[in-house]
Tab-separated table of C-alpha atoms in Angstrom:
chain	number	residue	atom	x	y	z
V	3	MET	CA	0.081	0.006	-0.039
V	4	TRP	CA	2.811	2.421	0.955
V	5	GLY	CA	5.508	0.928	-1.347
V	6	SER	CA	6.123	-2.101	0.959
V	7	ASN	CA	3.959	-4.606	2.720
V	8	ARG	CA	6.812	-6.467	4.369
V	9	THR	CA	7.057	-6.129	8.143
V	10	MET	CA	10.440	-6.988	9.452
V	11	VAL	CA	9.578	-6.376	13.135
V	12	ASN	CA	7.685	-9.332	14.871
V	13	GLU	CA	7.419	-7.772	18.229
V	14	PHE	CA	7.500	-4.488	19.992
V	15	ILE	CA	9.013	-3.323	23.265
V	16	LEU	CA	6.744	-0.971	25.406
V	17	LEU	CA	8.897	1.541	27.266
V	18	GLY	CA	6.128	2.388	29.798
V	19	PHE	CA	6.810	5.257	32.261
V	20	THR	CA	9.934	4.602	34.324
V	21	ASN	CA	12.425	1.978	35.182
V	22	HIS	CA	13.031	3.323	38.706
V	23	PRO	CA	12.028	0.603	41.225
V	24	THR	CA	10.275	2.817	43.773
V	25	LEU	CA	8.282	4.677	41.026
V	26	GLN	CA	7.288	1.489	39.451
V	27	ARG	CA	6.026	0.087	42.823
V	28	LEU	CA	3.945	3.338	43.285
V	29	PHE	CA	2.617	2.986	39.701
V	30	ILE	CA	1.489	-0.674	40.293
V	31	VAL	CA	-0.394	0.196	43.343
V	32	GLY	CA	-1.896	3.273	41.916
V	33	CYS	CA	-2.805	1.548	38.511
V	34	LEU	CA	-4.351	-1.504	40.369
V	35	VAL	CA	-6.417	0.647	42.601
V	36	MET	CA	-7.718	2.676	39.876
V	37	ALA	CA	-8.399	-0.308	37.493
V	38	LEU	CA	-10.345	-2.050	40.382
V	39	ALA	CA	-12.247	1.070	41.129
V	40	THR	CA	-13.120	1.465	37.522
V	41	ILE	CA	-14.391	-2.147	37.079
V	42	ILE	CA	-16.359	-2.215	40.343
V	43	GLY	CA	-17.874	1.401	39.950
V	44	ASN	CA	-18.924	0.764	36.357
V	45	SER	CA	-20.236	-2.768	36.989
V	46	LEU	CA	-22.325	-1.319	39.696
V	47	ILE	CA	-23.767	1.257	37.162
V	48	ILE	CA	-24.435	-1.403	34.696
V	49	PHE	CA	-26.139	-3.796	37.349
V	50	LEU	CA	-28.439	-0.793	38.415
V	51	VAL	CA	-29.326	0.007	34.791
V	52	TRP	CA	-30.120	-3.602	34.132
V	53	THR	CA	-32.047	-4.656	37.180
V	54	ASP	CA	-33.815	-1.468	38.272
V	55	SER	CA	-36.874	-0.732	36.045
V	56	HIS	CA	-36.607	3.058	37.006
V	57	PHE	CA	-33.495	3.245	34.830
V	58	HIS	CA	-34.871	1.563	31.704
V	59	THR	CA	-34.672	4.890	29.865
V	60	ALA	CA	-32.738	6.222	27.054
V	61	MET	CA	-30.326	8.268	29.285
V	62	TYR	CA	-29.491	5.402	31.472
V	63	PHE	CA	-29.244	2.940	28.623
V	64	PHE	CA	-26.407	5.191	27.105
V	65	ILE	CA	-24.808	5.608	30.558
V	66	GLY	CA	-24.710	1.760	30.766
V	67	ASN	CA	-23.068	1.610	27.324
V	68	LEU	CA	-20.390	4.175	28.590
V	69	SER	CA	-19.758	2.118	31.672
V	70	LEU	CA	-19.267	-1.040	29.450
V	71	LEU	CA	-16.893	0.829	27.267
V	72	ASP	CA	-14.857	2.029	30.223
V	73	ILE	CA	-14.629	-1.492	31.591
V	74	LEU	CA	-13.499	-2.861	28.145
V	75	PHE	CA	-10.842	-0.164	27.748
V	76	THR	CA	-9.479	-0.810	31.144
V	77	ILE	CA	-9.259	-4.547	30.399
V	78	ILE	CA	-7.559	-3.883	27.040
V	79	THR	CA	-4.867	-1.638	28.325
V	80	VAL	CA	-4.203	-2.053	32.164
V	81	PRO	CA	-3.211	-5.680	32.508
V	82	GLN	CA	-0.312	-5.142	29.959
V	83	MET	CA	0.777	-2.272	31.938
V	84	LEU	CA	0.627	-4.105	35.286
V	85	VAL	CA	2.581	-7.035	33.795
V	86	HIS	CA	5.175	-4.613	32.568
V	87	LEU	CA	5.472	-2.909	35.832
V	88	ALA	CA	5.326	-5.940	38.123
V	89	PHE	CA	7.382	-8.448	36.111
V	90	GLY	CA	9.375	-6.274	33.548
V	91	VAL	CA	7.766	-8.268	30.681
V	92	ASN	CA	7.449	-5.350	28.320
V	93	ILE	CA	7.504	-7.309	25.013
V	94	ILE	CA	4.196	-7.564	22.951
V	95	SER	CA	3.985	-9.522	19.616
V	96	PHE	CA	3.162	-7.583	16.433
V	97	ASN	CA	-0.239	-9.246	16.114
V	98	ARG	CA	-1.185	-8.628	19.726
V	99	CYS	CA	-0.139	-5.070	19.463
V	100	MET	CA	-2.472	-4.623	16.422
V	101	VAL	CA	-5.388	-6.240	18.106
V	102	GLN	CA	-4.803	-3.976	21.098
V	103	LEU	CA	-4.646	-1.009	18.733
V	104	ASN	CA	-7.899	-2.035	17.009
V	105	LEU	CA	-9.839	-2.521	20.256
V	106	SER	CA	-8.820	0.554	21.919
V	107	LEU	CA	-9.571	2.589	18.862
V	108	SER	CA	-12.930	0.990	18.724
V	109	CYS	CA	-13.683	1.802	22.342
V	110	GLY	CA	-12.654	5.395	21.987
V	111	MET	CA	-14.627	6.070	18.838
V	112	THR	CA	-17.720	4.315	20.103
V	113	GLU	CA	-17.605	6.603	23.246
V	114	CYS	CA	-17.474	9.643	20.772
V	115	PHE	CA	-20.576	8.506	19.092
V	116	ILE	CA	-22.454	7.521	22.385
V	117	LEU	CA	-21.739	10.916	23.873
V	118	ALA	CA	-23.276	12.532	20.792
V	119	PHE	CA	-26.423	10.516	21.123
V	120	MET	CA	-26.622	11.413	24.844
V	121	ALA	CA	-26.537	15.006	23.845
V	122	TYR	CA	-29.372	14.371	21.425
V	123	ASP	CA	-31.357	12.623	24.165
V	124	ARG	CA	-30.857	15.676	26.352
V	125	TYR	CA	-32.113	17.846	23.543
V	126	VAL	CA	-35.234	15.899	23.012
V	127	ALA	CA	-36.026	15.719	26.655
V	128	ILE	CA	-35.764	19.527	27.170
V	129	CYS	CA	-36.800	20.914	23.846
V	130	GLN	CA	-39.572	18.274	22.580
V	131	PRO	CA	-40.587	16.726	26.014
V	132	LEU	CA	-44.065	15.773	24.687
V	133	ARG	CA	-42.490	13.710	21.822
V	134	TYR	CA	-39.693	12.266	24.011
V	135	PRO	CA	-41.288	8.826	24.663
V	136	THR	CA	-41.802	8.307	21.010
V	137	ILE	CA	-38.541	9.531	19.635
V	138	MET	CA	-36.323	8.047	22.258
V	139	GLY	CA	-37.919	4.705	22.673
V	140	MET	CA	-35.899	1.683	23.681
V	141	ARG	CA	-35.801	0.140	20.248
V	142	VAL	CA	-34.553	3.334	18.798
V	143	CYS	CA	-31.908	3.586	21.534
V	144	MET	CA	-30.729	0.112	20.831
V	145	LYS	CA	-30.338	0.864	17.052
V	146	MET	CA	-28.414	3.992	17.930
V	147	ALA	CA	-26.075	1.984	20.181
V	148	ALA	CA	-25.725	-0.675	17.553
V	149	ILE	CA	-24.760	2.043	14.937
V	150	CYS	CA	-22.206	3.408	17.384
V	151	TRP	CA	-20.441	0.052	18.023
V	152	VAL	CA	-20.423	-0.967	14.363
V	153	ALA	CA	-19.333	2.257	12.875
V	154	ALA	CA	-16.567	2.643	15.496
V	155	PHE	CA	-15.282	-0.881	14.850
V	156	PHE	CA	-15.307	-0.305	11.044
V	157	ASN	CA	-13.310	2.934	11.361
V	158	ALA	CA	-10.875	1.375	13.945
V	159	SER	CA	-10.356	-1.526	11.397
V	160	VAL	CA	-9.552	0.942	8.684
V	161	LEU	CA	-6.947	2.720	10.897
V	162	THR	CA	-5.440	-0.504	12.094
V	163	ALA	CA	-5.252	-1.938	8.400
V	164	ILE	CA	-3.428	1.207	7.476
V	165	THR	CA	-0.934	0.871	10.428
V	166	THR	CA	-0.420	-2.891	9.642
V	167	SER	CA	0.612	-2.088	6.053
V	168	PHE	CA	3.481	0.129	7.259
V	169	PRO	CA	7.085	-1.321	6.974
V	170	PHE	CA	8.368	-1.737	10.504
V	171	CYS	CA	12.044	-2.613	10.246
V	172	GLY	CA	13.335	-1.234	13.668
V	173	PRO	CA	13.714	0.243	16.064
V	174	ASN	CA	10.798	-1.561	17.695
V	175	ARG	CA	10.541	0.441	20.979
V	176	ILE	CA	7.139	2.043	21.576
V	177	ASN	CA	7.340	5.073	23.804
V	178	HIS	CA	4.192	4.274	25.533
V	179	PHE	CA	2.377	1.881	27.969
V	180	TYR	CA	0.113	0.291	25.305
V	181	CYS	CA	0.002	0.254	21.544
V	182	GLU	CA	-1.379	3.578	20.660
V	183	LEU	CA	-1.422	4.927	17.081
V	184	PRO	CA	0.678	8.197	17.439
V	185	ALA	CA	3.348	6.409	19.202
V	186	MET	CA	3.528	3.517	16.571
V	187	LEU	CA	3.665	5.858	13.606
V	188	GLN	CA	6.970	7.028	14.736
V	189	LEU	CA	8.464	3.578	14.224
V	190	ALA	CA	7.608	3.173	10.584
V	191	CYS	CA	10.489	2.788	8.257
V	192	MET	CA	9.088	5.384	5.680
V	193	ASP	CA	7.858	8.829	5.433
V	194	THR	CA	4.442	8.672	7.078
V	195	TYR	CA	3.253	12.285	6.144
V	196	MET	CA	0.439	11.127	3.778
V	197	ALA	CA	-0.595	8.273	6.101
V	198	GLU	CA	-0.579	10.694	9.141
V	199	ALA	CA	-2.698	13.183	7.032
V	200	ILE	CA	-5.223	10.436	6.320
V	201	ILE	CA	-5.375	9.377	9.888
V	202	PHE	CA	-5.606	12.975	11.144
V	203	ALA	CA	-8.504	13.551	8.602
V	204	LEU	CA	-10.320	10.409	9.947
V	205	SER	CA	-9.673	11.597	13.589
V	206	VAL	CA	-11.079	14.915	12.826
V	207	ILE	CA	-14.237	13.283	11.171
V	208	VAL	CA	-14.651	10.773	14.060
V	209	LEU	CA	-13.926	13.106	16.977
V	210	MET	CA	-15.120	16.467	15.721
V	211	LEU	CA	-18.373	15.578	14.012
V	212	PRO	CA	-19.849	14.182	17.073
V	213	PHE	CA	-18.469	17.152	19.155
V	214	THR	CA	-20.080	19.481	16.731
V	215	PHE	CA	-23.384	17.704	17.106
V	216	ILE	CA	-22.933	17.837	20.919
V	217	VAL	CA	-22.262	21.764	20.686
V	218	ILE	CA	-25.248	22.213	18.326
V	219	SER	CA	-27.475	20.299	20.596
V	220	TYR	CA	-26.497	22.143	23.667
V	221	PHE	CA	-26.872	25.463	21.807
V	222	HIS	CA	-30.586	24.651	21.263
V	223	ILE	CA	-30.926	23.401	24.891
V	224	ALA	CA	-29.429	26.614	26.167
V	225	ARG	CA	-31.775	28.673	23.981
V	226	ILE	CA	-34.849	26.940	25.330
V	227	VAL	CA	-33.560	26.899	29.047
V	228	LEU	CA	-32.954	30.774	28.812
V	229	SER	CA	-36.438	31.289	27.604
V	230	MET	CA	-37.833	29.635	30.709
V	231	HIS	CA	-38.920	32.089	33.497
V	232	SER	CA	-38.852	29.694	36.310
V	233	THR	CA	-35.577	29.514	38.229
V	234	LYS	CA	-36.557	25.914	39.322
V	235	SER	CA	-36.838	24.904	35.699
V	236	HIS	CA	-33.402	26.380	34.956
V	237	GLN	CA	-31.879	24.220	37.859
V	238	LYS	CA	-33.618	21.164	36.763
V	239	ALA	CA	-32.411	21.471	33.200
V	240	PHE	CA	-28.732	22.217	34.307
V	241	SER	CA	-28.805	19.325	36.683
V	242	THR	CA	-30.037	17.140	33.851
V	243	CYS	CA	-27.164	18.215	31.414
V	244	ALA	CA	-24.428	18.836	34.025
V	245	THR	CA	-23.311	15.063	34.259
V	246	HIS	CA	-23.119	14.627	30.565
V	247	LEU	CA	-21.227	17.890	30.020
V	248	THR	CA	-18.731	16.951	32.580
V	249	VAL	CA	-18.159	13.644	30.976
V	250	VAL	CA	-17.720	15.159	27.619
V	251	THR	CA	-15.216	17.738	28.956
V	252	LEU	CA	-13.054	15.042	30.477
V	253	PHE	CA	-13.090	12.807	27.455
V	254	TYR	CA	-12.535	15.368	24.661
V	255	SER	CA	-9.876	17.575	26.679
V	256	THR	CA	-7.633	14.383	26.815
V	257	ILE	CA	-8.427	12.466	23.617
V	258	GLY	CA	-8.178	15.560	21.523
V	259	PHE	CA	-4.688	16.354	22.908
V	260	THR	CA	-3.422	13.128	21.447
V	261	TYR	CA	-5.370	12.886	18.152
V	262	LEU	CA	-6.102	16.345	16.992
V	263	LYS	CA	-2.683	17.879	16.918
V	264	PRO	CA	-0.522	18.454	13.857
V	265	ARG	CA	2.422	16.080	13.502
V	266	SER	CA	5.127	18.632	14.393
V	267	HIS	CA	3.469	19.254	17.836
V	268	HIS	CA	3.543	15.719	18.939
V	269	VAL	CA	5.373	15.333	22.276
V	270	ALA	CA	5.589	11.655	23.361
V	271	ASP	CA	5.794	12.163	27.191
V	272	GLN	CA	2.989	14.744	27.170
V	273	GLU	CA	0.793	12.222	25.270
V	274	LYS	CA	1.568	9.319	27.583
V	275	ARG	CA	0.546	11.556	30.544
V	276	ALA	CA	-2.703	12.546	28.680
V	277	SER	CA	-3.174	8.782	27.832
V	278	VAL	CA	-3.007	7.882	31.567
V	279	PHE	CA	-5.901	10.322	32.091
V	280	TYR	CA	-8.322	8.890	29.619
V	281	ALA	CA	-7.102	5.247	30.195
V	282	LEU	CA	-7.307	5.190	33.945
V	283	VAL	CA	-8.591	8.421	35.626
V	284	SER	CA	-11.500	9.188	33.425
V	285	PRO	CA	-12.993	5.647	33.370
V	286	MET	CA	-12.663	5.644	37.207
V	287	LEU	CA	-14.300	9.052	37.667
V	288	ASN	CA	-17.170	8.532	35.273
V	289	PRO	CA	-19.362	6.339	37.631
V	290	ILE	CA	-18.537	8.686	40.552
V	291	ILE	CA	-19.835	11.596	38.411
V	292	TYR	CA	-23.011	9.694	37.584
V	293	SER	CA	-23.765	8.837	41.072
V	294	LEU	CA	-22.797	12.056	42.867
V	295	ARG	CA	-24.839	14.281	40.617
V	296	ASN	CA	-27.842	11.981	40.389
V	297	LYS	CA	-30.100	11.396	43.362
V	298	ASP	CA	-31.852	8.578	41.669
V	299	VAL	CA	-28.666	6.514	41.253
V	300	LYS	CA	-27.604	7.122	44.853
V	301	GLU	CA	-31.002	6.026	46.220
V	302	ALA	CA	-31.020	2.860	44.047
V	303	LEU	CA	-27.565	1.954	45.027
V	304	ALA	CA	-28.270	2.409	48.655
V	305	LYS	CA	-31.418	0.372	48.159
V	306	ALA	CA	-29.449	-2.499	46.412
V	307	MET	CA	-26.729	-2.472	48.961
V	308	GLY	CA	-29.354	-2.730	51.740
V	309	LYS	CA	-30.805	-5.686	50.024
V	310	PHE	CA	-27.399	-7.328	49.657
V	311	ASN	CA	-26.672	-6.790	53.312
């Protein structure tokens, strides 16, 4: 595709963060705690959405999808990092690396699309409340979610196929803790300018089109809310949208730093720090954001814990 389909590198070395023993131990504890908190917190959200009939609505259906994505992304990236830190096994085969790349890209893109549909859900709920049950029925939501997952996997497969076609002939040291696209592009034995331009264009489409849709949705929401004369209505509308806006801000502020910068501005160490945030911190914070700002979730969780006890 790019003049050579021959890959001379059969495995990659993930450099991770540090070789300092003390810092490695701290990273192991920190990563393990955050990963467990992510899996437990998001599993509780999925459990509540699945079992409590009060949460069988469009908004909570999409929140359940986000929780599933956070769990999957953690499982895809964190075990590799923990093995690296604990045992010094930092070698990953070429095929495993490409699978990890495909799955991590799929999760990230699916989250972009899900967040956009969540913004549309809030738009319909506030701007067209009488038509909400018809427009955002559960069958419609399931079709929306299916579109998100399938479209994301297709786009991720295209990017992975492009990456796989690069000639990798050494060095094979990825300056990252998992196989991420920008870090891998630096290892290709060729001028990747055109390939990076294609990938950048796809990233803009996949990331910015949903973001633009979110901005437009909230523009109309703000217009309707500002026309309301009741302060109580303002507060209710703000409370309804605040959780989603917080998650959108966390997601796009970190993922955009990695994928929406021109080539000359890539700084590997800064990208690794940003990746830690959206690979570990953001998935851990999401269920906390959902529960702290949502009285229904807190009450349902307390009720479920009471039954368990």
